[in-house]
Short mmCIF file of C-alpha atoms in Angstrom, two decimals:
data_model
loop_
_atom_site.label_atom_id
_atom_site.label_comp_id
_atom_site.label_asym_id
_atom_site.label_seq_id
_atom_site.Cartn_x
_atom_site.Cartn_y
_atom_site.Cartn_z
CA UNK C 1 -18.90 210.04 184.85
CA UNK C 2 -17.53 213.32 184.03
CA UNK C 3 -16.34 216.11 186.27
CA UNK C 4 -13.32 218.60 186.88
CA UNK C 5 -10.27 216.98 188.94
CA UNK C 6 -11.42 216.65 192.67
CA UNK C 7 -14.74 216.64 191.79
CA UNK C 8 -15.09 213.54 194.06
CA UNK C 9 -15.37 210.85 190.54
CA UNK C 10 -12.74 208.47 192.22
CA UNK C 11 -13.99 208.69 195.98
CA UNK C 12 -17.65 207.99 194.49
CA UNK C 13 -16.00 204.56 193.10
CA UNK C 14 -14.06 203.91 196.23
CA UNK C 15 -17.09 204.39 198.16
CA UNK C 16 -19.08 202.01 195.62
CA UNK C 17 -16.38 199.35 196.00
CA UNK C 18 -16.00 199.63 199.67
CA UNK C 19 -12.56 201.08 200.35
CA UNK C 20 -13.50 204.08 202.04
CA UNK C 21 -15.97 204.95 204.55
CA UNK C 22 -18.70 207.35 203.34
CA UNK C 23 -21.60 209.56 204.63
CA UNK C 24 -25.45 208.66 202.85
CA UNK C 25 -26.55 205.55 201.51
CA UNK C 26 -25.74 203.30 198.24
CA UNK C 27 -29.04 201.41 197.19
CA UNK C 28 -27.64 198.24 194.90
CA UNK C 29 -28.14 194.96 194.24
CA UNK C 30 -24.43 194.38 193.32
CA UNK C 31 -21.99 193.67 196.07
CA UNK C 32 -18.28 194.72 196.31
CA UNK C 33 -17.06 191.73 195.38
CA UNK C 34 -18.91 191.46 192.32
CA UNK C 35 -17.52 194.60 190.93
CA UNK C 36 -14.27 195.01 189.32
CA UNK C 37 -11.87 198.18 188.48
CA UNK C 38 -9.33 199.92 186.32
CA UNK C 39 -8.38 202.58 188.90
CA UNK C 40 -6.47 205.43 187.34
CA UNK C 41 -2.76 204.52 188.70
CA UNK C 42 -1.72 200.71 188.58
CA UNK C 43 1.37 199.53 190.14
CA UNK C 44 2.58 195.79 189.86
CA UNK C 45 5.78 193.95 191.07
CA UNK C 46 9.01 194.66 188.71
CA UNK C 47 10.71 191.30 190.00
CA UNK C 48 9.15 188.88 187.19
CA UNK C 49 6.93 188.73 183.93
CA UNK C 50 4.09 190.04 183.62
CA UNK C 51 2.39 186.53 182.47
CA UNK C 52 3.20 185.18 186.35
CA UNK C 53 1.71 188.34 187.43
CA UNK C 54 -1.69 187.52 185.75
CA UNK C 55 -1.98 184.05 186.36
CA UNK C 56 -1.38 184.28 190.17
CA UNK C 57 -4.02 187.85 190.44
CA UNK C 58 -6.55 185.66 188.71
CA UNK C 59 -5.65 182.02 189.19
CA UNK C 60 -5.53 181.04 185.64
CA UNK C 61 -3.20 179.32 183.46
CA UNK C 62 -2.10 181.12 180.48
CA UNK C 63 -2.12 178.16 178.40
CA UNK C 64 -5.07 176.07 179.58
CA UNK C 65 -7.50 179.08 179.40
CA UNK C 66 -9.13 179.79 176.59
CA UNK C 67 -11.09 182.88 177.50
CA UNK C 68 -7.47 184.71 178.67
CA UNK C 69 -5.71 183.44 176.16
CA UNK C 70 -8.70 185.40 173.82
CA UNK C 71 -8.31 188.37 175.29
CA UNK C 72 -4.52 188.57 175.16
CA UNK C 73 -5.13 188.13 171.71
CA UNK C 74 -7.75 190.34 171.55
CA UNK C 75 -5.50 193.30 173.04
CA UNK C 76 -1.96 191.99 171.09
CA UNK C 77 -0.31 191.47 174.14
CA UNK C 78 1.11 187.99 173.62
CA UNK C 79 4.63 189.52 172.63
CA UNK C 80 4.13 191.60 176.15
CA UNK C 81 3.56 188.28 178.25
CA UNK C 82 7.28 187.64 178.90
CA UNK C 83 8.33 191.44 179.96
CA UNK C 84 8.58 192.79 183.15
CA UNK C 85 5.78 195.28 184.35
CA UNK C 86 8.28 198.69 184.44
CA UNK C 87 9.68 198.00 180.63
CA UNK C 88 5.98 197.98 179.71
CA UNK C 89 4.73 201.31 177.56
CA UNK C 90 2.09 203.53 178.77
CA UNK C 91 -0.39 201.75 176.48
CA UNK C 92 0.93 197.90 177.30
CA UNK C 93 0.18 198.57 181.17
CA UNK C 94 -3.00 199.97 180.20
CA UNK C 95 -3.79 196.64 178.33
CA UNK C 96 -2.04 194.57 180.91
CA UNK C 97 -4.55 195.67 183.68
CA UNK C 98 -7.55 196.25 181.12
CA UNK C 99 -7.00 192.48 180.90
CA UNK C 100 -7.31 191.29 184.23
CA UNK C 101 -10.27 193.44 184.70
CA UNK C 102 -12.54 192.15 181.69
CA UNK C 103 -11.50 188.72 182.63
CA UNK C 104 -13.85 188.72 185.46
CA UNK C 105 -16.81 190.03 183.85
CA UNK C 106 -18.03 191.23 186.53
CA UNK C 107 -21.52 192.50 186.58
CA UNK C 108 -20.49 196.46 187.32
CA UNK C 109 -17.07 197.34 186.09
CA UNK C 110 -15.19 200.66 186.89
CA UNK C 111 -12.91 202.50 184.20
CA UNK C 112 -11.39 205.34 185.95
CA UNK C 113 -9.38 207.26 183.49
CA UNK C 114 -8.37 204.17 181.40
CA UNK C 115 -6.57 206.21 178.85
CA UNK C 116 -4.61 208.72 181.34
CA UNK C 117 -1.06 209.38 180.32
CA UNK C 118 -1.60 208.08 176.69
CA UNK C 119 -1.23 210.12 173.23
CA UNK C 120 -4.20 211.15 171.01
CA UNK C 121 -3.77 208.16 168.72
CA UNK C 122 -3.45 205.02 171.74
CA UNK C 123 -5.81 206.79 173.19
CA UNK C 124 -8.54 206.21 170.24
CA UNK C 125 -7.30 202.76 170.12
CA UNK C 126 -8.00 201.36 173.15
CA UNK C 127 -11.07 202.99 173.54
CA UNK C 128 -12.00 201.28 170.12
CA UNK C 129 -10.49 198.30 171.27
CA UNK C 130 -13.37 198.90 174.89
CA UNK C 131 -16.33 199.26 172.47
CA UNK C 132 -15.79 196.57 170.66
CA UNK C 133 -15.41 194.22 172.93
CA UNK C 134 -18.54 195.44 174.72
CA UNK C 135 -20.68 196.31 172.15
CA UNK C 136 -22.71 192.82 172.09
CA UNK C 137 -22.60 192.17 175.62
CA UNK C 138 -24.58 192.86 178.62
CA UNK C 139 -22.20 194.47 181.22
CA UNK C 140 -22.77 197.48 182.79
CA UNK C 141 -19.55 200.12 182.58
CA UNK C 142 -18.89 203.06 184.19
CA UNK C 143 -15.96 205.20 182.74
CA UNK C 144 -14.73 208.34 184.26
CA UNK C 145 -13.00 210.45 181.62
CA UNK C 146 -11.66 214.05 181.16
CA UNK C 147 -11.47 213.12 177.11
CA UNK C 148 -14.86 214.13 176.39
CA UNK C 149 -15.11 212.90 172.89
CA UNK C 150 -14.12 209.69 173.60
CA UNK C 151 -17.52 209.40 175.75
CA UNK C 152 -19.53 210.71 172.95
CA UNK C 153 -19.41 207.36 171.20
CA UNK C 154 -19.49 204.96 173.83
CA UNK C 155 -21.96 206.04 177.11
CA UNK C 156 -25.66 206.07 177.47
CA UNK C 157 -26.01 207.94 180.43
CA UNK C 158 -23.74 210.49 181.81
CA UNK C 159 -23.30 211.48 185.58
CA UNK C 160 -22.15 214.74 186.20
CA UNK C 161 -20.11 215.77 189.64
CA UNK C 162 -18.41 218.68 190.66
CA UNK C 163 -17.46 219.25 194.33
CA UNK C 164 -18.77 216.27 195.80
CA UNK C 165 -22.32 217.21 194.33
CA UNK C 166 -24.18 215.89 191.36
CA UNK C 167 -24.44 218.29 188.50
CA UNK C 168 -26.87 216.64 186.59
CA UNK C 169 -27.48 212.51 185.98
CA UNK C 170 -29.40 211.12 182.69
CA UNK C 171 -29.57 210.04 179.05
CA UNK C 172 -26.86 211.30 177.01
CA UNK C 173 -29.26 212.88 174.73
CA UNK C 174 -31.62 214.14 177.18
CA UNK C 175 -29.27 215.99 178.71
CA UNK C 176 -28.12 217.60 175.57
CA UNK C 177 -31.61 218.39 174.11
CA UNK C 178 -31.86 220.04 178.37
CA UNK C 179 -28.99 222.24 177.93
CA UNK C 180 -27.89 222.67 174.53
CA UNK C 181 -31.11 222.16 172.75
CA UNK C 182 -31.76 219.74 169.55
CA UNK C 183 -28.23 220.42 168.05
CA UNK C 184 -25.65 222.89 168.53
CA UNK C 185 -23.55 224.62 165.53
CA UNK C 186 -20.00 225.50 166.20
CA UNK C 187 -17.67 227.68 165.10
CA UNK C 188 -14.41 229.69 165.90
CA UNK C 189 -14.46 232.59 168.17
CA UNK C 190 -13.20 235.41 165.73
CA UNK C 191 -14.64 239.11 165.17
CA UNK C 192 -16.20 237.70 161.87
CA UNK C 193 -18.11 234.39 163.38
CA UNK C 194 -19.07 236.91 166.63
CA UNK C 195 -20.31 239.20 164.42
CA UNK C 196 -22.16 236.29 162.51
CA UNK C 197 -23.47 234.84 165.57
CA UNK C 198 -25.14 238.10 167.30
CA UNK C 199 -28.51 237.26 165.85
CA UNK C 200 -28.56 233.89 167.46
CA UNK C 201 -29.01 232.30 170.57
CA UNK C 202 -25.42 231.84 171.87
CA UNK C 203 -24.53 229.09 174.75
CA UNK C 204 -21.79 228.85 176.63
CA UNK C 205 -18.66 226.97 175.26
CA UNK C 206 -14.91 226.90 175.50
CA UNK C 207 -13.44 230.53 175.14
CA UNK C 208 -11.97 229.45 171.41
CA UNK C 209 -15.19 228.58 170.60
CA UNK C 210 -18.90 229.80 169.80
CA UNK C 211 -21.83 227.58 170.28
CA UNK C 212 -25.54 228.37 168.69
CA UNK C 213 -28.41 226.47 170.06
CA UNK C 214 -31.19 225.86 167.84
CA UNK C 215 -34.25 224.19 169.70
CA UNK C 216 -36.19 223.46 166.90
CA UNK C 217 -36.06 222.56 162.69
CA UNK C 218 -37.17 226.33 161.62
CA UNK C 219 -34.27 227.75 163.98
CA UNK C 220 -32.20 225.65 162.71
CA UNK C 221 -32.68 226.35 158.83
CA UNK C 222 -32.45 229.88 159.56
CA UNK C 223 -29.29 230.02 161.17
CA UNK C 224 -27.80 227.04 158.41
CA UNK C 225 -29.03 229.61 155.57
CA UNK C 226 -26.97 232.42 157.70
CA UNK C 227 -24.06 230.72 157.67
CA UNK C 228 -23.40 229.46 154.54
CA UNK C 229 -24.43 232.99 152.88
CA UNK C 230 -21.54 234.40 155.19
CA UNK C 231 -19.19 231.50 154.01
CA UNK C 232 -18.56 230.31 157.86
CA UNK C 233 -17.04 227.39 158.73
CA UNK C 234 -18.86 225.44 161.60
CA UNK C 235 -19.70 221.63 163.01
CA UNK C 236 -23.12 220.55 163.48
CA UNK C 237 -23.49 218.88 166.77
CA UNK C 238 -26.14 216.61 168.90
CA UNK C 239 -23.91 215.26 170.97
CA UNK C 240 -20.94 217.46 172.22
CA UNK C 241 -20.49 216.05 175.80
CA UNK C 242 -18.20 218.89 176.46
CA UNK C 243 -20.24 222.18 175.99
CA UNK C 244 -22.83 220.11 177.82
CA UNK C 245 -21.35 219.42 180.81
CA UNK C 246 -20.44 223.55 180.66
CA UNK C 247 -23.73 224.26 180.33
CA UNK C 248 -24.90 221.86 183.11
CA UNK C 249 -22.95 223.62 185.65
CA UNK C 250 -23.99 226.95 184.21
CA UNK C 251 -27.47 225.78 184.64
CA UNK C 252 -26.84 224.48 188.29
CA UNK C 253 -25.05 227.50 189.89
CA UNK C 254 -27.66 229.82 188.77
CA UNK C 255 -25.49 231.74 186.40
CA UNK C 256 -27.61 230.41 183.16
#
């Protein structure tokens, strides 16, 4: 779930889970209560380790619980188990609560901005640490990110809000192929690559950049044998989640 900030991502969960009332209707077979959530801020008592923390929120013994005890292991948090909750780093909290939440494996499970507040390099950690702990099984996720390329190798579908209202909903790749065409080639914005790029069909991207769409294999070849004969340096993409979602909006407000 991707969208600018207010553009209603964490009252859609709220709603989902029950916590606010809401205008329209939610068709699912999954109740509240068999949902569970990483919301975006997580506060937790200062007064005592974090392990008695745990064990009381999800009535498990540390020690007599072998699927906890795996996933403290998992996350390298056993040296963590004895410190209190406000000595924690940005990156140990995130694990402490990531914790708690996989424990249930629940059948729907919420991610709101998981990696908020952490530096490039935690950030690709724990979401390496997310897919691989996923990758074989059959929960549903839903993660709300502003990272985008942190999405790019880890959804299937992507929802799309701004304002309250949905931008676009689908396949990851669907999407693309909708707004950006088969694959996208990217390159700096300078005089030299705009000059370059005037022959081709330009989409919208962020203002450092330029993005060409090519829509199908003879477009493409043309505008590869362009660019290397003008020495360019650019990135091949069929998946930037980023210059899609700018395009979906583009696209939806009539201005594309």
């Amino acid at each position: 779930m991707i969208g600018s900030n207010g553009a209603g991502k964490s009252t859609l969960i709220k709603a989902l889970l029950g916590l606010i009332p809401y205008e329209g209707r939610i068709s699912t077979d999954v109740k509240p209560e068999q949902m569970a959530v990483h919301m975006q801020f997580n506060h937790y008592a200062s007064t005592m380790a974090v392990k008695y923390i745990m064990e009381a929120l999800l009535n498990a013994s540390i020690k007599k619980d072998k699927k906890l005890r795996e996933l403290i292991d998992f996350f390298d948090f056993g040296q963590c188990l004895n410190k209190r909750f406000d000595v924690l780093s940005g990156g140990q909290k995130q694990k402490f609560t990531i914790i708690m939440v996989m424990y249930q494996e629940a059948e729907l499970t919420f991610y709101d901005e998981v990696t908020s507040g952490l530096d490039f390099e935690n950030r690709q950690r724990l979401m390496d640490k997310l897919t691989e702990w996923y990758r074989d099984k059959r929960d549903t996720l839903v993660v709300v990110s502003h990272y985008y390329e942190e999405l790019e190798h880890l959804v299937d579908k992507l929802l799309i809000l701004d304002e309250g209202r949905v931008v676009a909903y689908g396949s990851r790749q669907e999407l693309f192929e909708t707004y950006c065409g088969k694959v996208v080639y990217i390159l700096d914005n300078n005089p030299k690559n705009r000059e370059i790029a005037s022959g081709f069909s330009a989409i919208k991207a962020p203002g450092h950049l330029i993005a060409l769409s090519c829509r199908s294999l003879e477009a493409e070849q043309k505008l590869v044998s362009s660019l290397v004969e003008a020495g360019a340096n650019f990135k091949r993409s069929n998946s930037d989640i980023e210059i899609m979602y700018i395009n979906a909006k583009e696209k939806f407000y009539g201005r594309a």
